[in-house]
């Protein structure tokens, strides 16, 4: 299974953690399944640098695909992004997207306004990850609007910068949600897996896993997925569709632990 050739490779990170990292108490179910150790993250960034990858953020609208290009994204806005990821990115001269959950800015374990401002000053793009991290496909139109628009407004007001990118909380999306995100003024919408029925352009992402070797990381950059992982993600996708979010969380946890 490869990424659609129309878009650049976009990697999705969440927590970047060392042994000493204090994690937020209000983390999402299964967030630990995406915690990449700082040493792995460092190796991955150094590999990109050594192999002359261009790490991009988009100035305007949807990107044109490019050879040897990659986009880095971080969801949830945890403080470890500032403590652990930012120094590595700065050292490599790489920009990245950081998607903050508006309601959690400044909560214990999450970046506050000062950290987000410092990120922006260092050349990083700040995006919205919804107001409360609710699964948007469970909400009424008016509630989805609120999640999309209120988070954008709140981040823009406090940071005094335009918020052009949106990352769909927990990956649940459909045509309605994506259309509403563009209508709310976002220029780039990032999702996780691309649902087959999705007809509107958006950026699907590859989740970098904690146990990835550098070889596995290299495979991701050419859009390759080992066969066992394809079967797993296929099962997870079916579970997501058939069982909805609660049982899906449990099944995902089981499958990702194998
Ligand atoms: Zn999230």
CSV table of C-alpha atoms and ligand atoms in Angstrom, one decimal:
chain,number,residue,atom,x,y,z
A,1,UNK,CA,0.0,0.0,0.0
A,2,UNK,CA,1.6,3.3,-0.9
A,3,UNK,CA,0.6,6.9,-0.4
A,4,UNK,CA,-1.3,8.5,-3.2
A,5,UNK,CA,1.4,10.0,-5.5
A,6,UNK,CA,-0.4,13.3,-5.5
A,7,UNK,CA,0.9,14.4,-2.1
A,8,UNK,CA,4.2,14.5,-0.3
A,9,UNK,CA,5.0,12.1,2.4
A,10,UNK,CA,3.6,13.5,5.7
A,11,UNK,CA,4.8,12.0,9.0
A,12,UNK,CA,2.7,12.1,12.1
A,13,UNK,CA,4.2,12.2,15.6
A,14,UNK,CA,2.6,12.8,19.0
A,15,UNK,CA,4.8,12.6,22.1
A,16,UNK,CA,8.6,12.7,21.8
A,17,UNK,CA,9.7,11.2,25.1
A,18,UNK,CA,12.7,10.4,27.1
A,19,UNK,CA,12.8,8.4,30.4
A,20,UNK,CA,12.3,11.6,32.4
A,21,UNK,CA,9.5,13.1,30.4
A,22,UNK,CA,6.5,14.0,32.5
A,23,UNK,CA,3.3,13.1,30.5
A,24,UNK,CA,0.0,15.0,30.8
A,25,UNK,CA,-2.5,13.2,33.1
A,26,UNK,CA,-5.4,14.0,30.6
A,27,UNK,CA,-3.8,12.3,27.7
A,28,UNK,CA,-5.9,10.5,25.1
A,29,UNK,CA,-6.6,6.8,25.2
A,30,UNK,CA,-3.7,4.9,23.6
A,31,UNK,CA,-1.5,8.1,23.3
A,32,UNK,CA,1.4,6.1,24.6
A,33,UNK,CA,1.2,3.9,21.5
A,34,UNK,CA,2.6,6.9,19.6
A,35,UNK,CA,5.3,8.1,21.9
A,36,UNK,CA,8.5,8.1,20.0
A,37,UNK,CA,11.7,8.0,22.1
A,38,UNK,CA,13.8,11.1,21.7
A,39,UNK,CA,16.8,9.1,20.6
A,40,UNK,CA,14.8,7.5,17.8
A,41,UNK,CA,13.5,10.9,16.8
A,42,UNK,CA,17.0,12.3,16.7
A,43,UNK,CA,18.3,9.5,14.6
A,44,UNK,CA,15.4,9.9,12.2
A,45,UNK,CA,16.0,13.7,11.8
A,46,UNK,CA,19.7,13.1,11.3
A,47,UNK,CA,18.9,10.5,8.7
A,48,UNK,CA,16.7,13.0,6.8
A,49,UNK,CA,19.5,15.6,7.0
A,50,UNK,CA,22.2,13.2,5.9
A,51,UNK,CA,20.0,12.1,2.9
A,52,UNK,CA,19.3,15.6,1.9
A,53,UNK,CA,15.5,15.5,2.4
A,54,UNK,CA,13.7,18.9,2.1
A,55,UNK,CA,11.5,19.3,5.1
A,56,UNK,CA,8.6,21.6,4.3
A,57,UNK,CA,5.7,23.6,5.6
A,58,UNK,CA,3.3,25.0,3.1
A,59,UNK,CA,3.1,28.7,2.5
A,60,UNK,CA,-0.3,28.7,0.8
A,61,UNK,CA,-3.0,26.1,-0.1
A,62,UNK,CA,-2.3,22.6,-0.9
A,63,UNK,CA,1.2,21.6,-1.8
A,64,UNK,CA,2.6,20.4,-5.1
A,65,UNK,CA,4.3,17.0,-4.6
A,66,UNK,CA,8.1,17.0,-4.7
A,67,UNK,CA,10.8,14.4,-4.8
A,68,UNK,CA,12.8,13.9,-1.6
A,69,UNK,CA,10.4,16.0,0.4
A,70,UNK,CA,8.7,15.3,3.7
A,71,UNK,CA,6.4,17.2,6.0
A,72,UNK,CA,6.6,16.7,9.8
A,73,UNK,CA,3.6,17.0,12.0
A,74,UNK,CA,3.0,16.7,15.7
A,75,UNK,CA,-0.5,16.3,17.2
A,76,UNK,CA,-1.9,17.2,20.7
A,77,UNK,CA,0.5,20.0,21.6
A,78,UNK,CA,2.2,18.2,24.6
A,79,UNK,CA,5.0,20.0,26.4
A,80,UNK,CA,7.5,17.3,25.4
A,81,UNK,CA,7.2,18.6,21.8
A,82,UNK,CA,8.8,21.8,23.1
A,83,UNK,CA,11.3,20.2,25.4
A,84,UNK,CA,12.3,17.2,23.3
A,85,UNK,CA,11.4,17.8,19.6
A,86,UNK,CA,12.1,21.5,19.1
A,87,UNK,CA,15.8,21.4,20.0
A,88,UNK,CA,16.4,18.6,17.5
A,89,UNK,CA,14.4,20.3,14.8
A,90,UNK,CA,16.3,23.6,15.4
A,91,UNK,CA,19.6,21.8,15.3
A,92,UNK,CA,18.7,20.2,11.9
A,93,UNK,CA,17.1,23.4,10.6
A,94,UNK,CA,13.8,21.7,9.9
A,95,UNK,CA,10.3,23.3,10.2
A,96,UNK,CA,7.3,21.3,11.4
A,97,UNK,CA,3.6,21.6,12.1
A,98,UNK,CA,2.4,21.5,15.7
A,99,UNK,CA,-1.3,21.0,16.2
A,100,UNK,CA,-2.6,22.3,19.5
A,101,UNK,CA,-5.8,21.3,21.2
A,102,UNK,CA,-7.1,24.8,21.9
A,103,UNK,CA,-8.7,24.0,25.3
A,104,UNK,CA,-5.6,22.3,26.6
A,105,UNK,CA,-3.1,25.1,25.9
A,106,UNK,CA,-1.4,25.8,29.2
A,107,UNK,CA,-2.8,22.8,31.0
A,108,UNK,CA,-0.2,20.7,32.9
A,109,UNK,CA,1.8,18.7,30.4
A,110,UNK,CA,0.7,20.8,27.4
A,111,UNK,CA,2.5,23.7,25.8
A,112,UNK,CA,1.3,27.2,26.9
A,113,UNK,CA,1.1,30.4,24.9
A,114,UNK,CA,4.8,31.2,25.6
A,115,UNK,CA,6.0,27.8,24.2
A,116,UNK,CA,3.7,28.1,21.1
A,117,UNK,CA,5.0,31.6,20.5
A,118,UNK,CA,8.6,30.4,20.8
A,119,UNK,CA,7.8,27.5,18.4
A,120,UNK,CA,6.4,30.0,15.8
A,121,UNK,CA,9.4,32.3,16.3
A,122,UNK,CA,11.7,29.3,15.6
A,123,UNK,CA,10.0,28.8,12.2
A,124,UNK,CA,7.4,26.2,13.2
A,125,UNK,CA,3.8,26.3,12.0
A,126,UNK,CA,1.1,26.2,14.6
A,127,UNK,CA,-2.2,24.5,13.6
A,128,UNK,CA,-5.5,23.6,15.3
A,129,UNK,CA,-6.3,20.1,16.5
A,130,UNK,CA,-9.9,21.1,17.4
A,131,UNK,CA,-11.1,22.9,20.5
A,132,UNK,CA,-11.6,19.9,22.8
A,133,UNK,CA,-10.3,16.9,20.7
A,134,UNK,CA,-13.8,15.5,20.3
A,135,UNK,CA,-14.3,13.0,17.5
A,136,UNK,CA,-15.9,15.2,14.9
A,137,UNK,CA,-17.9,12.5,13.2
A,138,UNK,CA,-19.9,12.1,16.4
A,139,UNK,CA,-21.0,15.7,16.5
A,140,UNK,CA,-23.8,17.8,15.0
A,141,UNK,CA,-22.9,20.3,12.3
A,142,UNK,CA,-23.2,23.2,14.8
A,143,UNK,CA,-20.8,21.5,17.2
A,144,UNK,CA,-18.3,20.7,14.4
A,145,UNK,CA,-18.4,24.3,13.4
A,146,UNK,CA,-17.6,25.4,16.9
A,147,UNK,CA,-14.7,22.9,17.2
A,148,UNK,CA,-13.3,24.2,13.9
A,149,UNK,CA,-14.0,27.9,14.2
A,150,UNK,CA,-13.6,28.6,17.9
A,151,UNK,CA,-10.2,26.8,18.1
A,152,UNK,CA,-9.0,28.8,15.1
A,153,UNK,CA,-10.1,32.1,16.5
A,154,UNK,CA,-8.8,31.3,20.0
A,155,UNK,CA,-5.3,30.3,18.7
A,156,UNK,CA,-5.2,33.3,16.3
A,157,UNK,CA,-6.2,35.8,19.0
A,158,UNK,CA,-3.7,34.6,21.6
A,159,UNK,CA,-0.8,34.0,19.2
A,160,UNK,CA,-1.6,36.9,16.8
A,161,UNK,CA,-0.8,34.7,13.8
A,162,UNK,CA,-3.0,33.1,11.1
A,163,UNK,CA,-3.9,29.5,11.8
A,164,UNK,CA,-4.2,27.9,8.4
A,165,UNK,CA,-3.8,24.2,9.1
A,166,UNK,CA,-6.1,21.8,10.8
A,167,UNK,CA,-5.4,18.2,12.0
A,168,UNK,CA,-8.5,16.1,12.5
A,169,UNK,CA,-8.7,14.8,16.1
A,170,UNK,CA,-8.2,11.0,16.2
A,171,UNK,CA,-8.5,10.7,12.5
A,172,UNK,CA,-12.3,10.2,12.2
A,173,UNK,CA,-13.4,12.2,9.2
A,174,UNK,CA,-15.7,12.2,6.2
A,175,UNK,CA,-16.6,14.5,3.3
A,176,UNK,CA,-18.8,16.7,5.6
A,177,UNK,CA,-16.1,17.3,8.1
A,178,UNK,CA,-13.4,18.1,5.6
A,179,UNK,CA,-15.6,20.4,3.6
A,180,UNK,CA,-16.6,22.2,6.9
A,181,UNK,CA,-12.9,22.6,7.8
A,182,UNK,CA,-12.1,24.4,4.5
A,183,UNK,CA,-15.3,26.5,4.9
A,184,UNK,CA,-14.0,27.5,8.3
A,185,UNK,CA,-10.9,29.0,6.6
A,186,UNK,CA,-8.3,26.3,6.9
A,187,UNK,CA,-6.0,25.9,3.9
A,188,UNK,CA,-4.5,22.5,4.7
A,189,UNK,CA,-6.4,19.7,6.4
A,190,UNK,CA,-4.4,16.8,7.8
A,191,UNK,CA,-6.0,13.4,8.5
A,192,UNK,CA,-4.5,10.0,9.3
A,193,UNK,CA,-5.6,7.2,6.9
A,194,UNK,CA,-7.5,8.3,3.8
A,195,UNK,CA,-11.0,6.8,4.0
A,196,UNK,CA,-12.0,5.4,0.6
A,197,UNK,CA,-15.2,7.4,0.4
A,198,UNK,CA,-13.4,10.7,1.0
A,199,UNK,CA,-13.6,12.8,-2.2
A,200,UNK,CA,-12.1,16.0,-1.0
A,201,UNK,CA,-8.4,16.7,-1.1
A,202,UNK,CA,-6.6,16.6,2.2
A,203,UNK,CA,-3.3,15.4,3.5
A,204,UNK,CA,-3.1,11.8,4.8
A,205,UNK,CA,-0.3,11.0,7.2
A,206,UNK,CA,1.9,8.1,8.2
A,207,UNK,CA,2.0,7.5,12.0
A,208,UNK,CA,5.6,7.0,13.2
A,209,UNK,CA,5.6,4.2,15.8
A,210,UNK,CA,7.8,3.9,18.9
A,211,UNK,CA,9.4,0.6,17.9
A,212,UNK,CA,10.4,1.6,14.4
A,213,UNK,CA,13.9,0.9,13.3
A,214,UNK,CA,15.7,3.3,11.1
A,215,UNK,CA,15.1,0.8,8.2
A,216,UNK,CA,11.4,1.0,8.9
A,217,UNK,CA,11.5,4.7,8.9
A,218,UNK,CA,13.3,4.7,5.5
A,219,UNK,CA,10.5,2.5,4.1
A,220,UNK,CA,7.9,5.0,5.2
A,221,UNK,CA,9.7,7.7,3.3
A,222,UNK,CA,9.2,5.8,0.0
A,223,UNK,CA,5.6,5.1,0.9
A,224,UNK,CA,6.1,1.4,1.6
A,225,UNK,CA,4.4,-0.6,4.3
A,226,UNK,CA,5.5,-4.1,5.3
A,227,UNK,CA,2.8,-6.7,4.6
A,228,UNK,CA,2.1,-7.6,8.3
A,229,UNK,CA,1.5,-3.9,9.0
A,230,UNK,CA,-0.8,-3.6,6.1
A,231,UNK,CA,-2.9,-6.4,7.5
A,232,UNK,CA,-3.0,-4.8,10.9
A,233,UNK,CA,-3.9,-1.4,9.6
A,234,UNK,CA,-6.6,-2.9,7.4
A,235,UNK,CA,-8.1,-4.6,10.5
A,236,UNK,CA,-7.9,-1.4,12.5
A,237,UNK,CA,-9.6,0.5,9.7
A,238,UNK,CA,-12.4,-2.1,9.5
A,239,UNK,CA,-12.8,-2.0,13.3
A,240,UNK,CA,-13.1,1.8,13.2
A,241,UNK,CA,-15.8,1.6,10.6
A,242,UNK,CA,-17.8,-1.3,12.0
A,243,UNK,CA,-17.5,-0.7,15.8
A,244,UNK,CA,-17.2,3.0,16.2
A,245,UNK,CA,-14.8,4.8,18.5
A,246,UNK,CA,-15.1,2.9,21.8
A,247,UNK,CA,-14.5,-0.7,20.8
A,248,UNK,CA,-12.2,0.6,18.1
A,249,UNK,CA,-9.9,2.0,20.8
A,250,UNK,CA,-9.7,-1.4,22.5
A,251,UNK,CA,-9.1,-3.3,19.3
A,252,UNK,CA,-6.5,-0.8,18.1
A,253,UNK,CA,-4.6,-1.1,21.4
A,254,UNK,CA,-4.6,-4.9,21.1
A,255,UNK,CA,-3.4,-4.9,17.5
A,256,UNK,CA,-0.8,-2.3,17.9
A,257,UNK,CA,0.7,-4.2,20.9
A,258,UNK,CA,1.2,-7.4,18.8
B,1,LIG,ZN1,-4.9,14.1,18.9
